[in-house]
Coordinates of N, CA and C and ligand atoms in Angstrom, one line a residue:
M26 N 29.6 -15.9 -14.8 CA 30.4 -14.6 -15.1 C 28.9 -13.5 -14.6
P27 N 29.0 -12.6 -14.0 CA 28.2 -11.5 -13.6 C 27.9 -10.8 -14.6
R28 N 26.4 -10.6 -14.9 CA 25.8 -9.8 -15.8 C 25.8 -8.5 -15.1
V29 N 26.4 -7.7 -16.4 CA 26.5 -6.2 -16.0 C 25.1 -5.6 -16.7
K30 N 24.7 -5.0 -15.6 CA 23.3 -4.3 -15.8 C 23.2 -3.1 -16.2
K31 N 23.1 -3.1 -17.7 CA 22.8 -1.4 -17.9 C 21.7 -0.9 -17.8
V32 N 21.6 0.3 -17.4 CA 20.6 1.4 -17.0 C 20.3 1.9 -18.2
P33 N 19.0 1.5 -18.7 CA 18.4 2.3 -19.9 C 18.5 3.6 -19.7
E34 N 18.9 4.3 -20.6 CA 19.0 5.8 -20.8 C 18.0 6.6 -22.1
R35 N 17.4 7.6 -21.7 CA 16.7 8.3 -22.7 C 17.1 9.8 -22.6
M36 N 17.2 10.6 -23.6 CA 17.1 12.1 -23.9 C 16.3 12.9 -23.5
C37 N 16.5 13.7 -22.4 CA 15.4 14.5 -22.1 C 15.0 15.8 -23.2
V38 N 13.7 16.0 -23.5 CA 13.2 16.9 -24.8 C 13.8 18.3 -24.2
G39 N 14.0 18.7 -23.0 CA 14.2 20.1 -22.5 C 15.5 20.2 -22.8
C40 N 16.2 19.6 -21.5 CA 17.8 20.0 -21.2 C 18.5 19.4 -22.6
Q41 N 17.8 18.2 -22.9 CA 18.7 17.4 -24.4 C 19.9 16.3 -23.6
Q42 N 19.6 16.5 -22.2 CA 20.8 15.5 -21.7 C 20.3 14.0 -21.3
M43 N 21.2 12.8 -21.4 CA 20.9 11.5 -21.2 C 20.6 11.2 -19.7
R44 N 19.4 10.7 -19.7 CA 19.3 10.2 -18.1 C 19.1 8.9 -17.9
A45 N 18.9 8.4 -17.0 CA 18.2 7.1 -16.5 C 16.7 7.3 -17.0
K46 N 16.2 6.2 -17.5 CA 15.0 6.4 -17.9 C 13.9 6.3 -16.9
R47 N 14.3 5.5 -15.8 CA 13.4 5.5 -14.7 C 13.2 7.0 -13.9
E48 N 14.2 7.9 -14.2 CA 14.1 9.5 -13.6 C 13.5 10.3 -14.7
L49 N 12.8 9.6 -15.5 CA 12.4 11.1 -16.4 C 10.8 10.5 -16.3
I50 N 10.1 11.7 -16.8 CA 8.5 11.7 -17.0 C 8.6 10.9 -18.3
R51 N 7.8 10.0 -18.9 CA 7.7 9.4 -20.1 C 6.3 10.0 -20.8
V52 N 6.1 10.6 -22.0 CA 4.8 11.0 -22.6 C 4.9 10.1 -23.5
V53 N 3.7 9.6 -24.0 CA 3.7 8.5 -24.8 C 2.3 8.6 -25.9
R54 N 2.7 8.4 -27.2 CA 1.5 8.5 -28.1 C 1.2 7.2 -28.5
A55 N 0.0 6.6 -28.2 CA -0.3 5.2 -28.4 C -0.7 5.2 -29.9
P56 N -0.7 3.9 -30.4 CA -1.0 3.5 -31.7 C -2.0 4.0 -32.5
D57 N -3.2 4.6 -31.4 CA -4.6 5.1 -31.8 C -4.3 6.8 -31.9
G58 N -3.0 7.5 -31.6 CA -2.6 8.7 -31.7 C -2.9 9.4 -30.3
T59 N -3.6 8.8 -29.2 CA -3.7 9.4 -27.9 C -2.6 9.8 -27.2
V60 N -2.5 10.8 -26.8 CA -1.1 11.4 -26.3 C -1.5 11.5 -24.6
T61 N -0.5 10.6 -23.9 CA -0.8 10.4 -22.4 C 0.1 10.4 -21.6
V62 N 0.5 11.0 -20.2 CA 1.8 11.0 -19.7 C 1.8 9.6 -18.9
D63 N 2.9 8.9 -18.8 CA 2.7 7.2 -18.7 C 3.9 7.3 -17.7
P64 N 3.3 7.0 -16.2 CA 4.2 7.2 -15.4 C 5.0 5.5 -15.0
T65 N 4.1 4.6 -15.9 CA 4.8 3.1 -15.6 C 6.0 2.8 -16.4
G66 N 5.9 3.7 -17.5 CA 7.0 3.6 -18.8 C 6.6 2.2 -19.5
K67 N 5.7 1.9 -19.5 CA 5.4 0.6 -19.9 C 4.5 0.4 -21.3
R68 N 3.6 1.5 -21.5 CA 2.6 1.7 -22.5 C 3.3 1.6 -23.8
S69 N 2.6 1.0 -24.6 CA 3.3 1.4 -26.1 C 3.0 2.1 -26.7
G70 N 3.8 2.5 -27.8 CA 3.7 3.8 -28.5 C 4.9 4.5 -28.7
R71 N 5.0 5.4 -29.1 CA 6.1 6.6 -29.3 C 6.1 7.3 -28.2
G72 N 7.3 7.2 -27.5 CA 7.7 7.9 -26.3 C 8.8 9.3 -26.4
A73 N 8.1 9.9 -25.5 CA 9.3 11.1 -25.4 C 9.4 11.4 -24.0
Y74 N 10.7 11.9 -23.6 CA 10.8 11.8 -22.3 C 11.4 13.3 -21.7
V75 N 10.7 13.6 -20.5 CA 11.5 15.1 -20.2 C 11.6 14.8 -18.5
C76 N 12.9 15.4 -18.1 CA 13.2 15.5 -16.6 C 12.1 15.9 -15.8
P77 N 11.8 15.6 -14.5 CA 10.9 16.1 -13.9 C 11.0 17.5 -13.2
Q78 N 11.6 18.3 -14.0 CA 12.0 19.7 -13.5 C 11.3 20.7 -14.4
E79 N 11.1 21.8 -14.0 CA 10.0 22.8 -14.4 C 10.9 23.1 -15.8
D80 N 12.2 23.8 -15.7 CA 13.2 24.3 -16.3 C 13.0 23.5 -17.6
C81 N 13.1 22.0 -17.3 CA 13.0 21.2 -18.7 C 11.9 21.2 -19.2
L82 N 10.9 21.2 -18.5 CA 9.4 21.1 -19.2 C 9.3 22.4 -20.2
V83 N 9.2 23.8 -19.5 CA 9.2 24.9 -20.2 C 10.3 25.2 -21.6
K84 N 11.3 24.7 -21.5 CA 12.1 24.4 -22.5 C 11.9 24.0 -23.7
A85 N 11.4 22.1 -23.2 CA 10.7 22.1 -24.3 C 9.3 22.2 -24.9
V86 N 8.4 22.9 -24.2 CA 7.3 23.4 -24.6 C 7.6 24.6 -25.6
K87 N 8.7 25.4 -25.2 CA 8.8 26.5 -26.1 C 9.3 26.3 -27.3
A88 N 10.3 25.4 -27.3 CA 10.9 24.5 -28.4 C 10.0 23.9 -29.5
R89 N 8.8 23.5 -28.7 CA 8.0 22.4 -29.3 C 8.3 21.2 -29.6
R90 N 9.3 20.7 -28.5 CA 10.1 19.7 -28.8 C 9.1 18.3 -28.5
L91 N 8.3 18.4 -27.7 CA 7.5 17.2 -27.2 C 6.6 17.0 -28.7
E92 N 6.0 17.9 -28.9 CA 5.5 17.8 -30.1 C 6.1 17.0 -31.7
R93 N 7.5 17.4 -31.7 CA 8.3 17.0 -32.6 C 8.7 15.9 -32.3
A94 N 8.8 15.4 -31.1 CA 9.2 13.8 -30.6 C 8.2 13.1 -30.9
L95 N 7.0 13.4 -30.6 CA 6.0 12.7 -30.7 C 5.0 12.6 -32.2
R96 N 5.6 13.7 -32.8 CA 4.9 14.1 -34.3 C 3.2 14.4 -34.0
T97 N 2.8 14.9 -33.1 CA 1.4 15.2 -32.9 C 1.7 16.3 -32.0
P98 N 0.2 17.1 -31.9 CA 0.1 18.1 -31.4 C -0.1 17.3 -29.6
I99 N 0.3 18.6 -28.9 CA 0.0 17.8 -27.6 C -1.5 18.4 -26.8
A100 N -2.1 17.8 -26.4 CA -3.8 18.8 -25.9 C -3.1 19.0 -24.4
Q101 N -4.1 20.1 -24.0 CA -3.7 21.0 -23.3 C -3.6 20.3 -21.9
E102 N -4.6 19.1 -21.7 CA -4.8 18.8 -20.5 C -3.7 17.6 -20.3
V103 N -2.9 17.4 -21.3 CA -1.7 16.6 -21.1 C -0.6 17.4 -20.7
M104 N -0.6 18.5 -21.2 CA 0.3 19.7 -20.6 C 0.2 20.0 -19.0
E105 N -1.0 19.8 -19.0 CA -1.3 20.6 -17.4 C -1.2 19.1 -16.2
E106 N -1.3 18.2 -16.9 CA -0.5 16.8 -15.9 C 0.8 17.0 -15.8
L107 N 1.3 17.1 -17.2 CA 3.0 17.6 -16.9 C 3.5 18.4 -15.8
R108 N 2.7 19.5 -16.1 CA 3.0 20.5 -14.9 C 2.9 20.1 -13.6
R109 N 1.7 19.6 -13.5 CA 1.6 19.0 -12.0 C 2.6 18.1 -11.3
R110 N 3.4 17.3 -12.5 CA 4.0 16.5 -12.0 C 5.6 17.2 -11.8
V111 N 5.7 18.2 -12.6 CA 7.1 18.8 -12.1 C 7.1 19.6 -11.0
Q112 N 6.1 19.8 -10.7 CA 5.4 20.8 -9.7 C 5.9 20.1 -8.4
S113 N 5.2 18.5 -8.2 CA 5.4 18.1 -7.1 C 6.6 17.6 -6.8
Ligands
ZN207 ZN1 15.7 17.9 -18.7

């Protein structure tokens, strides 16, 4: 029997739509509390996801959903990296 491959989905913290995980930008809080942007999606820790779109990032920031999802404040440099990634 052919195995049906399920695409893993995650919710964007901006638009709150489910999307394929690989289409989203992952932000991860490592066990030591460091928050980083994780392009590989493989770092361990608590993750939050956002579409690579400025709209979504703006919504997520306004509603503080990234902070809430990760339960920690997001450093300015992490926000800047996210902005660079949604603009490119
Ligand atoms: Zn989104």
